[in-house]
Coordinates of C-alpha atoms in Angstrom, one line a residue:
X1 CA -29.8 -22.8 2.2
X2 CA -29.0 -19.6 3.8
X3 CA -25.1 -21.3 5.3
X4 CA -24.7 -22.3 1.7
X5 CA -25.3 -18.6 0.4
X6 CA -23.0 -17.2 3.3
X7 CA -20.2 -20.0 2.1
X8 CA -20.6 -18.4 -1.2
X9 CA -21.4 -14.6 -0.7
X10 CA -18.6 -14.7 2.1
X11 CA -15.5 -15.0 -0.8
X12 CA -17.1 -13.0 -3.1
X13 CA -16.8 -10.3 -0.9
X14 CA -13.4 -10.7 0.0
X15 CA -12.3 -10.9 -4.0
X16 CA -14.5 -7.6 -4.5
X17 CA -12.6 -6.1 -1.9
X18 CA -9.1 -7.4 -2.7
X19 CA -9.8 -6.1 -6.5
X20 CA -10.7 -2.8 -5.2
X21 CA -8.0 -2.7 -3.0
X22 CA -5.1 -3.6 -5.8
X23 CA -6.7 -0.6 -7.8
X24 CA -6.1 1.7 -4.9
X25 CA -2.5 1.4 -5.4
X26 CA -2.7 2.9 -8.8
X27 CA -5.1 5.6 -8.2
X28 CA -3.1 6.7 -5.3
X29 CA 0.1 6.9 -7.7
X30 CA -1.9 9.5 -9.7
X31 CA -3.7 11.1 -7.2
X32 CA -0.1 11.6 -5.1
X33 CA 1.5 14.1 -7.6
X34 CA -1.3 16.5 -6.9
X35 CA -2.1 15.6 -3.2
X36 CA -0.1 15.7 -0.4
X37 CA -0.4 12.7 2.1
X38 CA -2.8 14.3 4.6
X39 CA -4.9 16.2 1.8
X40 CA -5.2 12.8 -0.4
X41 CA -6.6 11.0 2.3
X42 CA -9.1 13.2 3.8
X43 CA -10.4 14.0 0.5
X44 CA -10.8 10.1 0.1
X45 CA -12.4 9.6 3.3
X46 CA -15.0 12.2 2.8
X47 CA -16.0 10.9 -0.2
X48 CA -16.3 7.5 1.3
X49 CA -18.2 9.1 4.5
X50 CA -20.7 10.6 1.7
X51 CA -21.1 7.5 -0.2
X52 CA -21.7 5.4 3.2
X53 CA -23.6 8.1 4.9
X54 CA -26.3 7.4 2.0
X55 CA -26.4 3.6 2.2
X56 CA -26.9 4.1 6.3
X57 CA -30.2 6.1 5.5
X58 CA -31.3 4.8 2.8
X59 CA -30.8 0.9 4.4
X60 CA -32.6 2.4 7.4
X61 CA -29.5 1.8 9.8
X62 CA -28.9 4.5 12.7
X63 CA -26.1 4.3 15.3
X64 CA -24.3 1.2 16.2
X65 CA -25.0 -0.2 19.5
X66 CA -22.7 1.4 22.4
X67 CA -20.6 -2.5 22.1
X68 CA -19.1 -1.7 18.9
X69 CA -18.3 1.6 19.4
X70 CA -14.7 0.7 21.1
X71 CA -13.9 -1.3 17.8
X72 CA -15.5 1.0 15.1
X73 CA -13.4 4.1 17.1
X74 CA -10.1 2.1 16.8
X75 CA -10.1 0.8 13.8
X76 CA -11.8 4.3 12.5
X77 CA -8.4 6.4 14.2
X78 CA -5.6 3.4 13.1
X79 CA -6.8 2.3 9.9
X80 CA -8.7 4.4 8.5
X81 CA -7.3 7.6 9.3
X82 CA -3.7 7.2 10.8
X83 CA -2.8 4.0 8.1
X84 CA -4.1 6.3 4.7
X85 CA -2.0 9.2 6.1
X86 CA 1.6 7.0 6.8
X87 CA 1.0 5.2 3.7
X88 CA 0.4 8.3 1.7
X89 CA 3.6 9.9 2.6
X90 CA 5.7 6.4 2.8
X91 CA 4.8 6.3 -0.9
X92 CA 6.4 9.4 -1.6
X93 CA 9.7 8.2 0.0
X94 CA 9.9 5.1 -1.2
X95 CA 9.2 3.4 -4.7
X96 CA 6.2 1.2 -5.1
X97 CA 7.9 -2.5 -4.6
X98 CA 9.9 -1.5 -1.4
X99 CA 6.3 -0.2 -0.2
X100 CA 4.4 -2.7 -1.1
X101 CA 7.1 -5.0 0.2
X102 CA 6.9 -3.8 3.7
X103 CA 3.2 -2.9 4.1
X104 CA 2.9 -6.6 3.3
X105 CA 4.2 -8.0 6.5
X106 CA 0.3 -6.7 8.2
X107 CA -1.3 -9.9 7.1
X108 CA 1.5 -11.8 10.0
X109 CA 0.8 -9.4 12.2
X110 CA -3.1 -9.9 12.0
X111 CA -2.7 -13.4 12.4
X112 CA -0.4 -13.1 16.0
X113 CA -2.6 -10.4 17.3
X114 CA -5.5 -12.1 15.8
X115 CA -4.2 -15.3 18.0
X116 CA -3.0 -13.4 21.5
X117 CA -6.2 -10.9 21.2
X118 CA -8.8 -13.0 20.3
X119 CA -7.6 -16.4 19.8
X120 CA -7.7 -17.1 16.2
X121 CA -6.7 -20.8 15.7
X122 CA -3.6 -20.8 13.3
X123 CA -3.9 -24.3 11.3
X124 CA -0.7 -25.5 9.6
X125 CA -2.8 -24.5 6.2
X126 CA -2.8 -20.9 7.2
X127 CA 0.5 -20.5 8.1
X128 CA 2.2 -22.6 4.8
X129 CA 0.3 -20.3 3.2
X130 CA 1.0 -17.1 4.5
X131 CA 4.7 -18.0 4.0
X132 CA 4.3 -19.2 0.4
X133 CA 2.3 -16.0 0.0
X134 CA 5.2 -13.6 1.8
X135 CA 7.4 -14.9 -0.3
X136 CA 5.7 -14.2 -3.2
X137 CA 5.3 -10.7 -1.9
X138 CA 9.3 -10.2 -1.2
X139 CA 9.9 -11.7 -5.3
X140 CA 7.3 -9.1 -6.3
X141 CA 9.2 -6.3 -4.2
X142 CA 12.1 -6.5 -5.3
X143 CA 11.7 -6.9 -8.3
X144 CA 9.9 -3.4 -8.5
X145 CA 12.1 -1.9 -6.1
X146 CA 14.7 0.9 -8.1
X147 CA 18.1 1.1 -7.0
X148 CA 18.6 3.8 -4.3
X149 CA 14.6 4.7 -4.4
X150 CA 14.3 4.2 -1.0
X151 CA 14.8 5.8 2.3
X152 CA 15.0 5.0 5.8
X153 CA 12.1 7.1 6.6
X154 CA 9.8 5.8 3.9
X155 CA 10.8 1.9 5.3
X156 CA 9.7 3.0 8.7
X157 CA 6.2 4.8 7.8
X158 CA 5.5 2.0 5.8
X159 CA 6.3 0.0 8.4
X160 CA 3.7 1.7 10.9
X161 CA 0.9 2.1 7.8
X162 CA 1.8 -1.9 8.1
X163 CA 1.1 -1.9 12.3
X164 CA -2.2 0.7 12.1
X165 CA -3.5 -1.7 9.3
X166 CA -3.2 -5.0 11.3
X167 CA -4.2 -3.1 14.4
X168 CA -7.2 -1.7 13.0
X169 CA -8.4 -5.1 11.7
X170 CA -8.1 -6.6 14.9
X171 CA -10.0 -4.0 16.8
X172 CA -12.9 -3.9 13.9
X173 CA -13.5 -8.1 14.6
X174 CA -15.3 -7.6 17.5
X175 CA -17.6 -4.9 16.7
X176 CA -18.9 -7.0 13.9
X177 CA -20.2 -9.2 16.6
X178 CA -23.1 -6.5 17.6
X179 CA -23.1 -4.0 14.8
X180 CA -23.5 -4.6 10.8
X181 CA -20.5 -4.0 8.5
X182 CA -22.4 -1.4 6.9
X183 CA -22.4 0.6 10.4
X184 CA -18.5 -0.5 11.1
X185 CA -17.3 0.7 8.1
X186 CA -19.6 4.0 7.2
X187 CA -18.4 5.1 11.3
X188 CA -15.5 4.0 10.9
X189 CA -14.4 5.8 7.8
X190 CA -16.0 9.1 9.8
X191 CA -13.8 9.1 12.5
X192 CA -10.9 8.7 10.1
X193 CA -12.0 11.8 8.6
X194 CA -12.6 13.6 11.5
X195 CA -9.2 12.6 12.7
X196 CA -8.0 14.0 9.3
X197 CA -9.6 17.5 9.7
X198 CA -6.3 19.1 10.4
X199 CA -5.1 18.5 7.0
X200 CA -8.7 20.5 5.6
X201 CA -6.8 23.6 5.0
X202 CA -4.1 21.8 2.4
X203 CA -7.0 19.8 0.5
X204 CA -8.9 23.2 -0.2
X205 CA -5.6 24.7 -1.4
X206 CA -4.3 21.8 -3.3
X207 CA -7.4 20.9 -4.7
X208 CA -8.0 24.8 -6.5
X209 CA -4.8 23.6 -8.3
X210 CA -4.9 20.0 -9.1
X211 CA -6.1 18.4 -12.3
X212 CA -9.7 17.1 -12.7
X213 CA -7.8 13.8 -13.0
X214 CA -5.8 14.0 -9.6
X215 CA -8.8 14.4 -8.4
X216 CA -11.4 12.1 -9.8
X217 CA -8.8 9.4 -8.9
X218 CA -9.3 11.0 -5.3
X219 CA -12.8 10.8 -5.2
X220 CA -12.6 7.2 -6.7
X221 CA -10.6 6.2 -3.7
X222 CA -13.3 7.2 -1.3
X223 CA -16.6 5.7 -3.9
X224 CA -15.0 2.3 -4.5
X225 CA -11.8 1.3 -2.4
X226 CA -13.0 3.1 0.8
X227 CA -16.7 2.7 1.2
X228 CA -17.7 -0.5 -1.2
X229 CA -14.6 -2.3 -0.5
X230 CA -14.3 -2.1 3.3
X231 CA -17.9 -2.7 3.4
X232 CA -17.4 -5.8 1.7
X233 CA -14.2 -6.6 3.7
X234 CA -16.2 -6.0 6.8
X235 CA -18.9 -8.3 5.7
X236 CA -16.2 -11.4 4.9
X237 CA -14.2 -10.1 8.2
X238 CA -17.3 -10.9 10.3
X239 CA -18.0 -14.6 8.8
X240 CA -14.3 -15.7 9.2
X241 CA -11.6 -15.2 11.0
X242 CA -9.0 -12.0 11.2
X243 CA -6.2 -14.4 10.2
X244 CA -7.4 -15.9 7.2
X245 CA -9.0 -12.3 5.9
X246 CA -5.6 -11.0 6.3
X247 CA -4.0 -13.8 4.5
X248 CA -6.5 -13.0 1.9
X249 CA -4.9 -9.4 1.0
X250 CA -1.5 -10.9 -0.2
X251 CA -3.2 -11.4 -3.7
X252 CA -2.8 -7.7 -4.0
X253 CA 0.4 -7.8 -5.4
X254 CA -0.8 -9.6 -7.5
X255 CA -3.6 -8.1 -9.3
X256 CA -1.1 -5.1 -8.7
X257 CA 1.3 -6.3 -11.1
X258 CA -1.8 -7.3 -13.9
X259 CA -3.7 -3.8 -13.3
X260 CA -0.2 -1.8 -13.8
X261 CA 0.3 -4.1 -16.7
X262 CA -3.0 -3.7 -18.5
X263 CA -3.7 -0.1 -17.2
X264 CA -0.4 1.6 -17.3
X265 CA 1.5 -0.7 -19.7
X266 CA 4.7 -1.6 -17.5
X267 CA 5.4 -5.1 -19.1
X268 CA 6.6 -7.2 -15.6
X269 CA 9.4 -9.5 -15.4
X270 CA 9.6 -12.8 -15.1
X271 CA 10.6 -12.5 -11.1
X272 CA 7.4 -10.2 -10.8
X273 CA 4.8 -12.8 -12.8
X274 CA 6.9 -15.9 -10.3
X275 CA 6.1 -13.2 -7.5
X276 CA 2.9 -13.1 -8.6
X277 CA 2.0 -16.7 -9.0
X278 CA 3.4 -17.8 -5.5
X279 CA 1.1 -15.2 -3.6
X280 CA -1.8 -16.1 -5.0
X281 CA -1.0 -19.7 -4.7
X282 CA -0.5 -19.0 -1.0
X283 CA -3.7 -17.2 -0.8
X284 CA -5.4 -20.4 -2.0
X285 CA -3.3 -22.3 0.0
X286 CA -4.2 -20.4 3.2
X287 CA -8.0 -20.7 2.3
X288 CA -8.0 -24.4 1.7
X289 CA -9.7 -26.8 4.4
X290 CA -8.1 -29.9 4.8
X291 CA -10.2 -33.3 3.6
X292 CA -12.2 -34.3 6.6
X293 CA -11.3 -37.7 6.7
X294 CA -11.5 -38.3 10.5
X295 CA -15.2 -36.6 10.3
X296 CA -15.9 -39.3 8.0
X297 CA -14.4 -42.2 9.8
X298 CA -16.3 -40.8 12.8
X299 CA -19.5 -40.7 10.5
X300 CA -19.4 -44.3 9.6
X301 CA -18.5 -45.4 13.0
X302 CA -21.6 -43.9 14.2
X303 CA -23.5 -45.4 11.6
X304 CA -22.7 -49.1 12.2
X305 CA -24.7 -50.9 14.8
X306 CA -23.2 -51.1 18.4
X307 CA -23.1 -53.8 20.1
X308 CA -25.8 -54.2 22.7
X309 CA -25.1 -55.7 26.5
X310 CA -26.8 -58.9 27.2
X311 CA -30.2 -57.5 29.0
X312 CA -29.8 -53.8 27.6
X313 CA -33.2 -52.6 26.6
X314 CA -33.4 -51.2 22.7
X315 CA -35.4 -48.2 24.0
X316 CA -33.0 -47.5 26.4

């Protein structure tokens, strides 16, 4: 019973988390015209360190154990602190496809860390799928790329945001092993902030002059796709492996292209919606488990009476 509620609670919290995640990118839009990069994502960290800080007492969890601290510390500095802050600011150099285009190559470079650092098998599944899905990814790109909106510097901080992401996942996995993704995450998302606190002095500032808006989306980064959704993401992470989560997040393009749709009216073209369609059909590609037909054939092998040698004993 409970391996049949982990098979089911397991993808639930990875589609929470890739939702929460795709409405990130348009929050962060908003949020960006008021906020600089460093500003934005301290303010969204602290909020998330609130929210999680909550949880912790209220859930009745103290520290981690001293095994996970390596991990939560890594993953706290490259993901959560140094990947919001590149991000941030490759967003402002770049337009959103070309971004999004390039941050998307973290999910292959989960799944060869994932496999040199701590040997993630990488079935045939997994990897036809990540390629359908990168394709997808590179349609959806371009097609929301604008002539000349890009810029070599904006390529190459999305490019690290895309390294400090896979990085960060890799170096969470293990302190899953001994610590709770409640724990992982709600440290985690503290030492990001407290890596931010240089950038305290520009949140104050721009905050006495941004609109409520700006920063409600803010604070909505840190409530929903900081604390719930890397909680969640933590909580799949642990019951699978760093490759396949990873190969999960290329259906935020995706739901990307619907949310900016339905949210912000920008009608997408048919490359975008064929973009769309191929990464989600590598997502579910990259999810699948083949039919077990030799576990079956062994089954029924082992089920049919062997023959016994003349003199064995039955109760042998």
């Amino acid at each position: 019973m409970n391996l049949r509620r982990t098979e089911l609670l397991a993808p639930g919290a990875a589609a929470v988390t890739v939702v929460l995640w795709a409405s990130a990118f348009v929050s962060i839009r908003s949020a960006g015209d008021a906020y600089s990069p460093g500003a934005l994502a301290l303010g969204r960290l602290l909020s998330g360190a609130l929210v999680l800080g909550v949880l912790l007492v209220l859930r009745g969890e103290g520290l981690p154990p001293r095994s996970a601290w390596r991990g939560i510390a890594i993953s706290g500095l490259l993901w959560f602190g140094f990947y919001m802050v590149v991000l941030n600011w490759g967003e402002q150099q770049v337009d959103a496809g070309t971004a999004a285009l390039v941050v998307n190559i973290g999910p292959i470079l989960i799944a060869l860390l994932g496999a040199r650092l701590l040997g993630d098998a990488m079935p045939p599944r997994l990897l036809a799928g990540m390629a359908v899905s990168f394709a997808g990814a590179v349609a959806v790109g371009l097609s929301m790329s604008d002539d000349g909106g890009s810029s070599v510097l904006g390529v190459v901080l999305c490019l690290l945001a895309a390294v400090g992401y896979a990085a960060g996942v890799v170096a969470q996995k293990p302190a899953l092993g001994s610590a709770s993704a409640l724990q992982v995450t709600a440290f985690g998302c503290l030492v990001g902030a407290m890596a931010c606190l240089p950038f305290a002095g520009q949140l104050v500032g721009e905050a006495a002059d941004a609109p409520v808006s700006a920063t409600l989306n803010m604070v909505y980064l840190g409530v929903f796709p900081t604390a719930l959704a890397f909680t969640t993401w933590a909580y799949a992470l642990a019951r699978t492996t760093a490759s396949r989560m990873g190969a999960t997040t290329y259906a935020v393009p995706a739901l990307v292209v619907l949310m900016s749709w339905l949210a912000l009216g920008e009608v997408p073209g048919l490359l975008t919606l064929g973009g769309g369609v191929l990464c989600l059909a590598g997502v579910a590609v990259s999810r699948s488990r083949p039919r077990r037909r030799t576990a079956v054939r062994a089954a029924a092998a082992e089920s049919t009476p062997r023959p016994q040698p003349e003199g064995a004993s039955e109760s042998a």
